[in-house]
mmCIF file of C-alpha atoms in Angstrom:
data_model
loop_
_atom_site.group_PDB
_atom_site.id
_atom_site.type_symbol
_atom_site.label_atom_id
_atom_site.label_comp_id
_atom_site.label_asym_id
_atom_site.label_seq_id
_atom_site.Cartn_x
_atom_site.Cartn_y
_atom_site.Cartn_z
ATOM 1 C CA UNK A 9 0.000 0.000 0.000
ATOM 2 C CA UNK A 10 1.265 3.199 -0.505
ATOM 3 C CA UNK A 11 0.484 7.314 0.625
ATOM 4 C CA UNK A 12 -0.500 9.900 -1.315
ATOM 5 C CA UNK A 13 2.944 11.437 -3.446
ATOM 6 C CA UNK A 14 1.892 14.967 -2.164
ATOM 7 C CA UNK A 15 0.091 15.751 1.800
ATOM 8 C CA UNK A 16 -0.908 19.130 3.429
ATOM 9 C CA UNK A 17 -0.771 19.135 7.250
ATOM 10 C CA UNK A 18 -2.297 22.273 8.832
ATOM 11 C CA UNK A 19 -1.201 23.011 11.875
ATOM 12 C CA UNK A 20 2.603 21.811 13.211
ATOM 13 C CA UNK A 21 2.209 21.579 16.877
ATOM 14 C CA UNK A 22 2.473 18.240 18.224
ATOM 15 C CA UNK A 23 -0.031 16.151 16.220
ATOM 16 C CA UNK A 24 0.298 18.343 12.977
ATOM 17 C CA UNK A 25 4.670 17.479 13.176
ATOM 18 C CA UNK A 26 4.181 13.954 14.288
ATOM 19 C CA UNK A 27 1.643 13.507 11.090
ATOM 20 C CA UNK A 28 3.993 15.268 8.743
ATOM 21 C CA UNK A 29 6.963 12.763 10.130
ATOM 22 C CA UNK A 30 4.635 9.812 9.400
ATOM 23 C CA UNK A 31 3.968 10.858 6.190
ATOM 24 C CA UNK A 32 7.564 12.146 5.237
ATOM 25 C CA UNK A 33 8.723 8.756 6.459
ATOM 26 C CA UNK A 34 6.044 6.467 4.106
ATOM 27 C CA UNK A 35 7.693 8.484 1.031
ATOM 28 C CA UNK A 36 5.052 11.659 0.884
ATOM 29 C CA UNK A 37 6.272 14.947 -0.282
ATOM 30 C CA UNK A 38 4.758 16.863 3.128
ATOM 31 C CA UNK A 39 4.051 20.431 3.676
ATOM 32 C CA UNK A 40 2.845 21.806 6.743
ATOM 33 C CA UNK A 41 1.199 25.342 6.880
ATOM 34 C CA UNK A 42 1.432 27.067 9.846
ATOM 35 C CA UNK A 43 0.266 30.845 10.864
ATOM 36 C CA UNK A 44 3.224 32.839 11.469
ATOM 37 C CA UNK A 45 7.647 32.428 11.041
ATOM 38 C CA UNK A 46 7.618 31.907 14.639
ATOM 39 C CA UNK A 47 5.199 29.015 14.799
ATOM 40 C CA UNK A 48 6.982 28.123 11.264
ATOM 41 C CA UNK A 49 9.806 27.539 12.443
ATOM 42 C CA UNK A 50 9.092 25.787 15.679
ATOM 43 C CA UNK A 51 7.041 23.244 13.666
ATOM 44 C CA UNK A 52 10.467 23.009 11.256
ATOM 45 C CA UNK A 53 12.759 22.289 13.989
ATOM 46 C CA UNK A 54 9.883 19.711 15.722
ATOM 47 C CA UNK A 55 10.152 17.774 12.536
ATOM 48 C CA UNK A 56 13.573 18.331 11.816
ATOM 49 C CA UNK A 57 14.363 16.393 15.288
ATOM 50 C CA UNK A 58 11.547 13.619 15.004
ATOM 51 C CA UNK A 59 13.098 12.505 11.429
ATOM 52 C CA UNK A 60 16.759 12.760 12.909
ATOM 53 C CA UNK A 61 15.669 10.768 15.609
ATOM 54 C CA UNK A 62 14.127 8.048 13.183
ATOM 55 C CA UNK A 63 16.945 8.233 11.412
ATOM 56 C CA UNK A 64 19.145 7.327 14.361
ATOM 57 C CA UNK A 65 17.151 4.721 14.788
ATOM 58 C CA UNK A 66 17.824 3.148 11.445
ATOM 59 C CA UNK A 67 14.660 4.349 9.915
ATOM 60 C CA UNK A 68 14.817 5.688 6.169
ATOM 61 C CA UNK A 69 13.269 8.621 5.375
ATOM 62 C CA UNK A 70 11.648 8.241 2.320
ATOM 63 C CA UNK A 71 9.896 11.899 1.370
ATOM 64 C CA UNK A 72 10.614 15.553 2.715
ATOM 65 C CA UNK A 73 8.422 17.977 4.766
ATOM 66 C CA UNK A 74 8.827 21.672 4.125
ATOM 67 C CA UNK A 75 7.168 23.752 6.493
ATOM 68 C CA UNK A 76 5.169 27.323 5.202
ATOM 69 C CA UNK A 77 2.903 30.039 5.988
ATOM 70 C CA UNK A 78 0.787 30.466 3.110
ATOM 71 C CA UNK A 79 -2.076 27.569 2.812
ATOM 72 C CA UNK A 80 -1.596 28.824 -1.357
ATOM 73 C CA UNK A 81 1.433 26.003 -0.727
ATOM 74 C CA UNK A 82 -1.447 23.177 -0.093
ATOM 75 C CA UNK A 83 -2.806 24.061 -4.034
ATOM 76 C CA UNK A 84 -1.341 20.630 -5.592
ATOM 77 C CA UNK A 85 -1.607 18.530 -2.430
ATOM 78 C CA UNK A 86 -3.537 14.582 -3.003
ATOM 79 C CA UNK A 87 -4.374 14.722 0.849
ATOM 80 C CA UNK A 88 -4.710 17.748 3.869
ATOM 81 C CA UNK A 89 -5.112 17.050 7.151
ATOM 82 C CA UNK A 90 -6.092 19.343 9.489
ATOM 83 C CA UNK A 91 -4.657 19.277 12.862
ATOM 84 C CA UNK A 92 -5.348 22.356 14.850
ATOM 85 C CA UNK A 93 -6.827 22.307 18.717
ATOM 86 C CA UNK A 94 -10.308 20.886 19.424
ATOM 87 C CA UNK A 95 -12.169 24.014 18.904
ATOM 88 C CA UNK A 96 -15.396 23.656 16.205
ATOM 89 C CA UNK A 97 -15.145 26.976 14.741
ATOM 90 C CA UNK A 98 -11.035 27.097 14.585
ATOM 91 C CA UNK A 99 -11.324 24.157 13.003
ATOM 92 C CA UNK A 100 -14.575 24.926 10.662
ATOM 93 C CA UNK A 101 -12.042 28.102 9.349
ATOM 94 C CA UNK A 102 -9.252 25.754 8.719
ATOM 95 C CA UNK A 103 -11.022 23.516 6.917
ATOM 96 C CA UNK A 104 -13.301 25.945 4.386
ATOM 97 C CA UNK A 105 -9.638 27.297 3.656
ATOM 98 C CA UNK A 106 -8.250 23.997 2.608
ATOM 99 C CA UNK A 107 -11.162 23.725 0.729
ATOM 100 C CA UNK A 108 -10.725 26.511 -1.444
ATOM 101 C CA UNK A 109 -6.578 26.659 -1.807
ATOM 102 C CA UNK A 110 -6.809 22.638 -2.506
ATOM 103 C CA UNK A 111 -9.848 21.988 -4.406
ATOM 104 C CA UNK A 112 -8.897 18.590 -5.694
ATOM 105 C CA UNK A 113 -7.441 17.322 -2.549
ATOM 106 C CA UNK A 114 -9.505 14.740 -0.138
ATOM 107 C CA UNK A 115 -9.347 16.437 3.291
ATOM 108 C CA UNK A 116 -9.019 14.823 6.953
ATOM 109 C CA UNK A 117 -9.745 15.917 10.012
ATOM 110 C CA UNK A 118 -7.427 14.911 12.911
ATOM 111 C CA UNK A 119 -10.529 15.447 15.760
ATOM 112 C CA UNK A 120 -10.765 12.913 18.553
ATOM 113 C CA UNK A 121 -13.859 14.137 19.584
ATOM 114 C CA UNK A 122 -15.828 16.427 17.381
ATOM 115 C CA UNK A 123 -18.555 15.259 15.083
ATOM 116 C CA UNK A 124 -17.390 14.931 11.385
ATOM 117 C CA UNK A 125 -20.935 15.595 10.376
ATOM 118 C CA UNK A 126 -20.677 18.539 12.299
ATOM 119 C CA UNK A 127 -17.451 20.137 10.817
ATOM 120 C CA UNK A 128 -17.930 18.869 7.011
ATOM 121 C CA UNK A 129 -20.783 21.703 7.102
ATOM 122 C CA UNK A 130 -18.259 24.079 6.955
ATOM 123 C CA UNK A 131 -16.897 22.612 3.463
ATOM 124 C CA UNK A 132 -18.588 23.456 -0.312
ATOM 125 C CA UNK A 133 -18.603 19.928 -0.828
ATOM 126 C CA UNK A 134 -19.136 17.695 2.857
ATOM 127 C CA UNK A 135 -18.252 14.350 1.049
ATOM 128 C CA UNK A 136 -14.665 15.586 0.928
ATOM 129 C CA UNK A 137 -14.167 15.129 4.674
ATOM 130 C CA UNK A 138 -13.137 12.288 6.947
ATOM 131 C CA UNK A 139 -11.741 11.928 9.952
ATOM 132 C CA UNK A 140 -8.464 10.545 10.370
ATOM 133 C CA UNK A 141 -7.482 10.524 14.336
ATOM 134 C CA UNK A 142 -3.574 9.755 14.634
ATOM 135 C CA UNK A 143 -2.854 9.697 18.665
ATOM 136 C CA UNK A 144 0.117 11.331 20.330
ATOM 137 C CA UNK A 145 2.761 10.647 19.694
ATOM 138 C CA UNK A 146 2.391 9.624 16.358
ATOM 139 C CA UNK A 147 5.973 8.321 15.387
ATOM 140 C CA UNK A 148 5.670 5.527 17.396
ATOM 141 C CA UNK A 149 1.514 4.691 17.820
ATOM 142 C CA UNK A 150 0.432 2.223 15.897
ATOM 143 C CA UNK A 151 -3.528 2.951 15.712
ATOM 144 C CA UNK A 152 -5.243 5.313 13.472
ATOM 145 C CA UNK A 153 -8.866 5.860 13.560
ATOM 146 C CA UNK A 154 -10.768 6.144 10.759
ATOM 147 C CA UNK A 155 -14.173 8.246 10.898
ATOM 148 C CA UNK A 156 -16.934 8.257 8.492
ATOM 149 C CA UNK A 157 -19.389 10.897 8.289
ATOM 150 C CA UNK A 158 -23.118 10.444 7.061
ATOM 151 C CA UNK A 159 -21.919 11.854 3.734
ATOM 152 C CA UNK A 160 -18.317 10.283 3.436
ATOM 153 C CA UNK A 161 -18.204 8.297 0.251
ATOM 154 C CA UNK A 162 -16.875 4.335 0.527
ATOM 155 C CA UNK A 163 -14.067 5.296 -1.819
ATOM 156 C CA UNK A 164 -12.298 7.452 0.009
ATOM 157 C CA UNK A 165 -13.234 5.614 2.986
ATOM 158 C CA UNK A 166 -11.193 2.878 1.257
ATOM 159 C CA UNK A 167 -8.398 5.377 0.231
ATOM 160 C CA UNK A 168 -7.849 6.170 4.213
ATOM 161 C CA UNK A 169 -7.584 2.433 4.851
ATOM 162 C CA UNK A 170 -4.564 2.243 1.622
ATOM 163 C CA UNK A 171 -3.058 5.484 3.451
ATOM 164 C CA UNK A 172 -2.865 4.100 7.376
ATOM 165 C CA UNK A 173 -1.539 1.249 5.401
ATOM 166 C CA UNK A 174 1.114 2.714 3.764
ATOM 167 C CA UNK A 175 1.901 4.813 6.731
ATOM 168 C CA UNK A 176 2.628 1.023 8.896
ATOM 169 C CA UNK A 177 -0.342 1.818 10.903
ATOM 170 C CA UNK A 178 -3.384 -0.277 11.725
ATOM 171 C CA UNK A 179 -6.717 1.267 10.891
ATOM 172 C CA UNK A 180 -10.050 1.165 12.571
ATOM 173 C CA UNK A 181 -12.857 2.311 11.029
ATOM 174 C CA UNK A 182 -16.337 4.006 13.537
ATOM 175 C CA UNK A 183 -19.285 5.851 12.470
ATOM 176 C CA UNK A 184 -18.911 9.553 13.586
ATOM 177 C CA UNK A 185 -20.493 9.536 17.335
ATOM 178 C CA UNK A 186 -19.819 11.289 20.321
ATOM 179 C CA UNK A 187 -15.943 10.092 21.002
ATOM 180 C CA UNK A 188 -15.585 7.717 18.926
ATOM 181 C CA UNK A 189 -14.238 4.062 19.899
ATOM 182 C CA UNK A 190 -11.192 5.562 21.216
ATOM 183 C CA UNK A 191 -11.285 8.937 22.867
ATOM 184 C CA UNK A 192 -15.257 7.582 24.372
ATOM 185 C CA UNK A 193 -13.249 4.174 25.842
ATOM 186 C CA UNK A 194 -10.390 6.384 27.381
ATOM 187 C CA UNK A 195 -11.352 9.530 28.492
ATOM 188 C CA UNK A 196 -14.011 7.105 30.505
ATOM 189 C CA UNK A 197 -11.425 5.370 32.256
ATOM 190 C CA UNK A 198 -9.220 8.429 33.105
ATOM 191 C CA UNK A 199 -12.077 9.851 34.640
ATOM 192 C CA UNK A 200 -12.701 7.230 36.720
ATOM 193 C CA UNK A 201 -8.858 7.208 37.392
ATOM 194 C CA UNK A 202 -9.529 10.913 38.562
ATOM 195 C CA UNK A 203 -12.056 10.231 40.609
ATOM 196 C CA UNK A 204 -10.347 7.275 42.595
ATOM 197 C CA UNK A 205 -7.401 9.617 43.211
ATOM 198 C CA UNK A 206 -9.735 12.133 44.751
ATOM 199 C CA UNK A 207 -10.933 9.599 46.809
ATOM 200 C CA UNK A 208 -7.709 8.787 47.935
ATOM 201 C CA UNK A 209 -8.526 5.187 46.822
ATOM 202 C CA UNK A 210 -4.690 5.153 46.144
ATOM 203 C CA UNK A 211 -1.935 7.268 44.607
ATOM 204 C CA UNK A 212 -1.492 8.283 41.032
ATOM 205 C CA UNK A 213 1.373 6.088 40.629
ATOM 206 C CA UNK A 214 -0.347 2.773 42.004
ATOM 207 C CA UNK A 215 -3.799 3.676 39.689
ATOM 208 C CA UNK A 216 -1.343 3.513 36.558
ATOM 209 C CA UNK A 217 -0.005 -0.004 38.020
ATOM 210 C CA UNK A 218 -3.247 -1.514 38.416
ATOM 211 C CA UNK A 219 -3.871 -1.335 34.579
ATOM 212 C CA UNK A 220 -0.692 -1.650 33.311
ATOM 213 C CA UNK A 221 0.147 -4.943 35.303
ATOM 214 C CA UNK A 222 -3.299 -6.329 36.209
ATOM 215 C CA UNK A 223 -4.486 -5.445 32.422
ATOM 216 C CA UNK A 224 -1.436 -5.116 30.285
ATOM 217 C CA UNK A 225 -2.005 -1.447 29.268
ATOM 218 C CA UNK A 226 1.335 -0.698 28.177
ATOM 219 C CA UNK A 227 0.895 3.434 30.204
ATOM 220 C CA UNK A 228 -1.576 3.448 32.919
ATOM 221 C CA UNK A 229 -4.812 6.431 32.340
ATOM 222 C CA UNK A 230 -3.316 9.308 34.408
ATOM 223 C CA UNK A 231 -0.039 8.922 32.839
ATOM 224 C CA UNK A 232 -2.058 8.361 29.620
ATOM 225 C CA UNK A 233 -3.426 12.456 30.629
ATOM 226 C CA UNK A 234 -0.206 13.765 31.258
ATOM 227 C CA UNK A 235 0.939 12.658 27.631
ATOM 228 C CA UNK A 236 -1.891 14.077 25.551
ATOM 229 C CA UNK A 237 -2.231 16.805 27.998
ATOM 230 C CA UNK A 238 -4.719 17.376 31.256
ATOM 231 C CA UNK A 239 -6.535 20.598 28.716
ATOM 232 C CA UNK A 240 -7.340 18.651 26.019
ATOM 233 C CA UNK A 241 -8.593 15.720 28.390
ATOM 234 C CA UNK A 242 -10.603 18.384 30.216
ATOM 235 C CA UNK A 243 -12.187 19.941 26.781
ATOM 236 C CA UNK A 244 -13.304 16.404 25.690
ATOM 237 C CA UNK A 245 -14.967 15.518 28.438
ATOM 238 C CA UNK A 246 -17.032 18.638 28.509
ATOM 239 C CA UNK A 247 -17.701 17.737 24.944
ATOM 240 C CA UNK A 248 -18.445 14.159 25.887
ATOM 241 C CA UNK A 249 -20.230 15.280 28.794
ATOM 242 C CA UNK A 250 -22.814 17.868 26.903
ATOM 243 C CA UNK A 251 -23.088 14.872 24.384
ATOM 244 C CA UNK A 252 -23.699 12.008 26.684
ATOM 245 C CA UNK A 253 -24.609 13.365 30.077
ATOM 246 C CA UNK A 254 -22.984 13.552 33.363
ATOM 247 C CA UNK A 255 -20.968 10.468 33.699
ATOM 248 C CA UNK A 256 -18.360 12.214 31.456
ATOM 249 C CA UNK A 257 -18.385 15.271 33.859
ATOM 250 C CA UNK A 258 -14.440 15.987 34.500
ATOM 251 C CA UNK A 259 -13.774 16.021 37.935
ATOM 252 C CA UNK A 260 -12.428 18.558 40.544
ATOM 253 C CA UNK A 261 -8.918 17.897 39.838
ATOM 254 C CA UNK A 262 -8.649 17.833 36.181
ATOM 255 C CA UNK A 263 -9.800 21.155 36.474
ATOM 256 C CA UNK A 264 -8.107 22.437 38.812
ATOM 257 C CA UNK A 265 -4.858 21.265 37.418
ATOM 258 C CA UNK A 266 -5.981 22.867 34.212
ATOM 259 C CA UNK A 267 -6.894 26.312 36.041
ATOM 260 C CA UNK A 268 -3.286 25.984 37.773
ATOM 261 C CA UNK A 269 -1.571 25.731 34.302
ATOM 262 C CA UNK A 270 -0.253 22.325 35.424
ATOM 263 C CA UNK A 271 -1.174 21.066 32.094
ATOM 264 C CA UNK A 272 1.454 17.113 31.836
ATOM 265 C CA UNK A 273 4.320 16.541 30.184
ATOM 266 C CA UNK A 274 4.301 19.874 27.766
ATOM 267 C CA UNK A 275 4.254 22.096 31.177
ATOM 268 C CA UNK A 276 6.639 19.735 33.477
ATOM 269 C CA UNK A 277 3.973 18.667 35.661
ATOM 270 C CA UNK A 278 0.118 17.093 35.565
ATOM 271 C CA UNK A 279 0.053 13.915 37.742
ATOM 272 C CA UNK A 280 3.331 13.610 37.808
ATOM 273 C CA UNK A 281 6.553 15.599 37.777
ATOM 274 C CA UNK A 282 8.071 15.222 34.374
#
């Protein structure tokens, strides 16, 4: 299986670089928009390192990723994929742009949350979008989930199969519901992770070792936080929460870590000291 010769990525933070170093890797000629030669050239040196590292590694790096801050660049691109924060109308903008600087190009979403029915409203033509959720950090994670909206065609539904493929991945595919399979299943656990550690059922530390030893998770839920990050855990589960009701409400401590800026690994400290 092979990737498309030519991907967009907009956005370069995190998820955007890791997606552009998957790509790059698989043979894709990459470019990444981003909004500003400050945030450019973070996102150049974020991808810069992740490919070194690969490289290191014995990896071969197949493609190239060029980073740029005019979405004009995305104009000849097979595949975009948007990957800017969980917020509808950020990402409604985003993606009504890559509609009209890539007309041809099949577009992705890289939500794990929001409803693809939802954000394909903001596009010309909804059957363009699907969702393609990569999780953090995407070098090394071997899952990709697949989302099909009520107007998503089977063939490109088909095409984002070849492209996880291609990319070494393993696919999943889910109708577009609150969640998901993925984010639904863990955000629901961490929660109830949360909870128990208000509770002083136990300590962060021995939460993680229950399900990691006694269920062969390979990082235990709160860690699990700390890596995506305790603010985009907290703005799912309000999503989840006004979707599904109140067993998704995020407990006193997520927010409160949030409101204290103590945010996981990207800020040195969530539920643990990194």
């Amino acid at each position: 299986m092979t990737v498309p010769a030519r991907v967009g990525v907009y956005g370069g933070g995190r998820m955007g670089a890791g997606i552009a170093h998957a790509f790059a890797l698989a043979g894709a000629a990459v470019t990444v928009v981003e909004n500003g030669a400050d945030a450019a050239d973070a996102a150049r040196d974020r991808i810069a390192a992740s490919l070194t590292t690969a490289v290191e590694k014995g990896a071969e790096v197949r493609g190239t990723a060029a980073v740029v801050t005019e979405p004009s660049a995305l104009r000849d691109c097979v595949l975009v994929v948007e990957a800017v924060p969980e917020l509808v109308e950020l990402k409604g903008e985003v993606l009504a742009r890559i509609a009209e600087v890539a007309p041809e190009a099949s577009i992705a979403t890289n939500t794990s949350s929001l409803s693809i029915d939802e954000l394909a409203g903001a596009l010309p033509d909804p059957s363009r979008l699907i969702g393609l959720h990569f999780f953090n950090p995407v070098p090394v994670s071997d899952l990709v989930e697949i989302v099909v909206g009520a107007r998503t065609p089977d063939t490109l539904v088909e095409w984002a199969r070849e492209w996880v493929s291609g990319l070494g991945k393993t696919a999943i595919t889910v109708l577009d519901a609150p969640g998901f399979a993925s984010s639904r299943l863990g955000v629901a656990l961490a929660l109830e992770a949360m909870r128990m550690l208000e509770e002083g059922v136990a300590d962060a530390a021995d939460i993680d070792t229950a399900m990691t030893l006694g269920y062969r998770h390979p990082v235990g839920p709160l860690k699990t936080t700390d890596i995506v990050g305790l603010d985009v855990r907290l703005a799912i589960a309000e999503h989840l929460e006004r979707e599904l009701g109140t067993r998704f409400a995020p407990p006193k401590v997520l927010r409160d870590k949030v409101a204290a800026g103590d945010l996981g690994r990207k800020t040195g400290r969530g539920f643990y000291e990194w």
